[in-house]
């Protein structure tokens, strides 16, 4: 065999060994039950070696996802309020300087007027 054939075979062998080692390491890491500190204490622990999800665990995951979505929505509403207040200040400053108001997107104008 030529040297390039041996190098190709060595590359395939090393890649295969690395993949097997990675799968083994990943398998051993997935059995550790890490529950976040802020997680509700009523969530049952998952039995090692199973992939079954209990109804309580499913409910816990759904509640956690809803809480995160609500947090994101609250944050978005807060940031939108800050942006609209900034736009109002800029409009007031421009009008005080004698500049005509700049045209605004109708959705932003409607959001600003509802505040």
Short mmCIF file of C-alpha atoms in Angstrom, two decimals:
data_model
loop_
_atom_site.label_atom_id
_atom_site.label_comp_id
_atom_site.label_asym_id
_atom_site.label_seq_id
_atom_site.Cartn_x
_atom_site.Cartn_y
_atom_site.Cartn_z
CA UNK A 1 0.00 0.00 0.00
CA UNK A 2 1.07 3.54 -0.64
CA UNK A 3 1.68 5.95 2.25
CA UNK A 4 -1.42 7.99 1.34
CA UNK A 5 -3.60 4.89 1.75
CA UNK A 6 -2.20 4.29 5.25
CA UNK A 7 -2.79 7.93 6.16
CA UNK A 8 -6.40 7.71 4.97
CA UNK A 9 -6.95 4.53 6.95
CA UNK A 10 -5.40 6.14 10.04
CA UNK A 11 -7.65 9.19 9.62
CA UNK A 12 -10.77 7.00 9.42
CA UNK A 13 -9.64 4.97 12.44
CA UNK A 14 -8.91 8.06 14.54
CA UNK A 15 -12.24 9.64 13.57
CA UNK A 16 -14.13 6.47 14.48
CA UNK A 17 -12.40 6.17 17.84
CA UNK A 18 -13.13 9.86 18.54
CA UNK A 19 -16.81 9.41 17.65
CA UNK A 20 -17.17 6.37 19.88
CA UNK A 21 -15.44 8.16 22.77
CA UNK A 22 -17.67 11.22 22.27
CA UNK A 23 -20.83 9.10 22.26
CA UNK A 24 -19.71 7.29 25.41
CA UNK A 25 -18.90 10.57 27.16
CA UNK A 26 -22.23 12.05 26.09
CA UNK A 27 -24.11 9.00 27.34
CA UNK A 28 -22.48 9.17 30.74
CA UNK A 29 -23.17 12.92 31.01
CA UNK A 30 -26.90 12.58 30.23
CA UNK A 31 -27.57 10.36 33.24
CA UNK A 32 -26.66 13.11 35.73
CA UNK A 33 -29.79 14.85 37.01
CA UNK A 34 -29.00 18.56 37.22
CA UNK A 35 -32.06 20.53 38.32
CA UNK A 36 -31.71 24.33 38.17
CA UNK A 37 -31.62 26.18 41.47
CA UNK A 38 -34.74 28.22 40.66
CA UNK A 39 -36.72 25.15 39.57
CA UNK A 40 -39.86 24.29 41.51
CA UNK A 41 -39.21 21.70 44.19
CA UNK A 42 -42.34 19.76 43.22
CA UNK A 43 -40.75 18.48 40.00
CA UNK A 44 -40.12 14.73 40.33
CA UNK A 45 -36.66 13.39 39.56
CA UNK A 46 -36.31 11.40 36.35
CA UNK A 47 -35.41 7.76 36.90
CA UNK A 48 -31.92 7.03 35.56
CA UNK A 49 -31.73 5.03 32.36
CA UNK A 50 -35.26 5.87 31.18
CA UNK A 51 -36.63 8.35 28.68
CA UNK A 52 -40.16 8.32 30.04
CA UNK A 53 -41.57 11.71 31.03
CA UNK A 54 -44.14 11.72 33.79
CA UNK A 55 -47.19 14.00 33.56
CA UNK A 56 -45.83 16.03 36.48
CA UNK A 57 -42.50 16.56 34.71
CA UNK A 58 -44.28 17.55 31.49
CA UNK A 59 -46.43 20.05 33.41
CA UNK A 60 -43.32 21.44 35.10
CA UNK A 61 -41.57 21.94 31.74
CA UNK A 62 -44.63 23.67 30.27
CA UNK A 63 -44.89 26.00 33.30
CA UNK A 64 -41.19 26.84 33.04
CA UNK A 65 -41.53 27.62 29.32
CA UNK A 66 -44.57 29.82 29.97
CA UNK A 67 -42.75 31.70 32.71
CA UNK A 68 -39.79 32.34 30.38
CA UNK A 69 -42.13 33.50 27.59
CA UNK A 70 -43.90 35.88 29.96
CA UNK A 71 -40.56 37.27 31.12
CA UNK A 72 -39.50 37.87 27.51
CA UNK A 73 -42.85 39.54 26.72
CA UNK A 74 -42.57 41.81 29.77
CA UNK A 75 -39.02 42.75 28.79
CA UNK A 76 -40.08 43.46 25.21
CA UNK A 77 -42.96 45.65 26.38
CA UNK A 78 -40.59 47.56 28.68
CA UNK A 79 -38.07 48.13 25.88
CA UNK A 80 -40.79 49.20 23.46
CA UNK A 81 -42.00 51.73 26.04
CA UNK A 82 -38.48 53.12 26.38
CA UNK A 83 -38.13 53.38 22.60
CA UNK A 84 -41.46 55.18 22.25
CA UNK A 85 -40.55 57.61 25.05
CA UNK A 86 -37.25 58.30 23.30
CA UNK A 87 -39.07 58.96 20.01
CA UNK A 88 -41.43 61.34 21.82
CA UNK A 89 -38.49 63.28 23.28
CA UNK A 90 -36.83 63.50 19.88
CA UNK A 91 -40.08 64.73 18.29
CA UNK A 92 -40.53 67.35 21.00
CA UNK A 93 -36.94 68.55 20.58
CA UNK A 94 -37.29 68.72 16.79
CA UNK A 95 -40.56 70.66 17.02
CA UNK A 96 -39.04 73.03 19.58
CA UNK A 97 -36.22 73.68 17.10
CA UNK A 98 -38.79 74.51 14.41
CA UNK A 99 -38.44 71.32 12.35
CA UNK A 100 -41.57 69.67 10.98
CA UNK A 101 -42.40 66.27 12.51
CA UNK A 102 -40.88 63.31 10.72
CA UNK A 103 -43.28 60.76 9.22
CA UNK A 104 -43.63 57.69 11.43
CA UNK A 105 -44.61 54.13 10.70
CA UNK A 106 -48.39 53.79 11.29
CA UNK A 107 -47.90 50.89 13.75
CA UNK A 108 -45.49 52.94 15.87
CA UNK A 109 -47.80 55.95 15.76
CA UNK A 110 -50.71 53.78 16.92
CA UNK A 111 -48.62 52.27 19.72
CA UNK A 112 -47.44 55.70 20.82
CA UNK A 113 -50.98 57.09 20.85
CA UNK A 114 -52.32 54.23 23.00
CA UNK A 115 -49.86 54.99 25.81
#
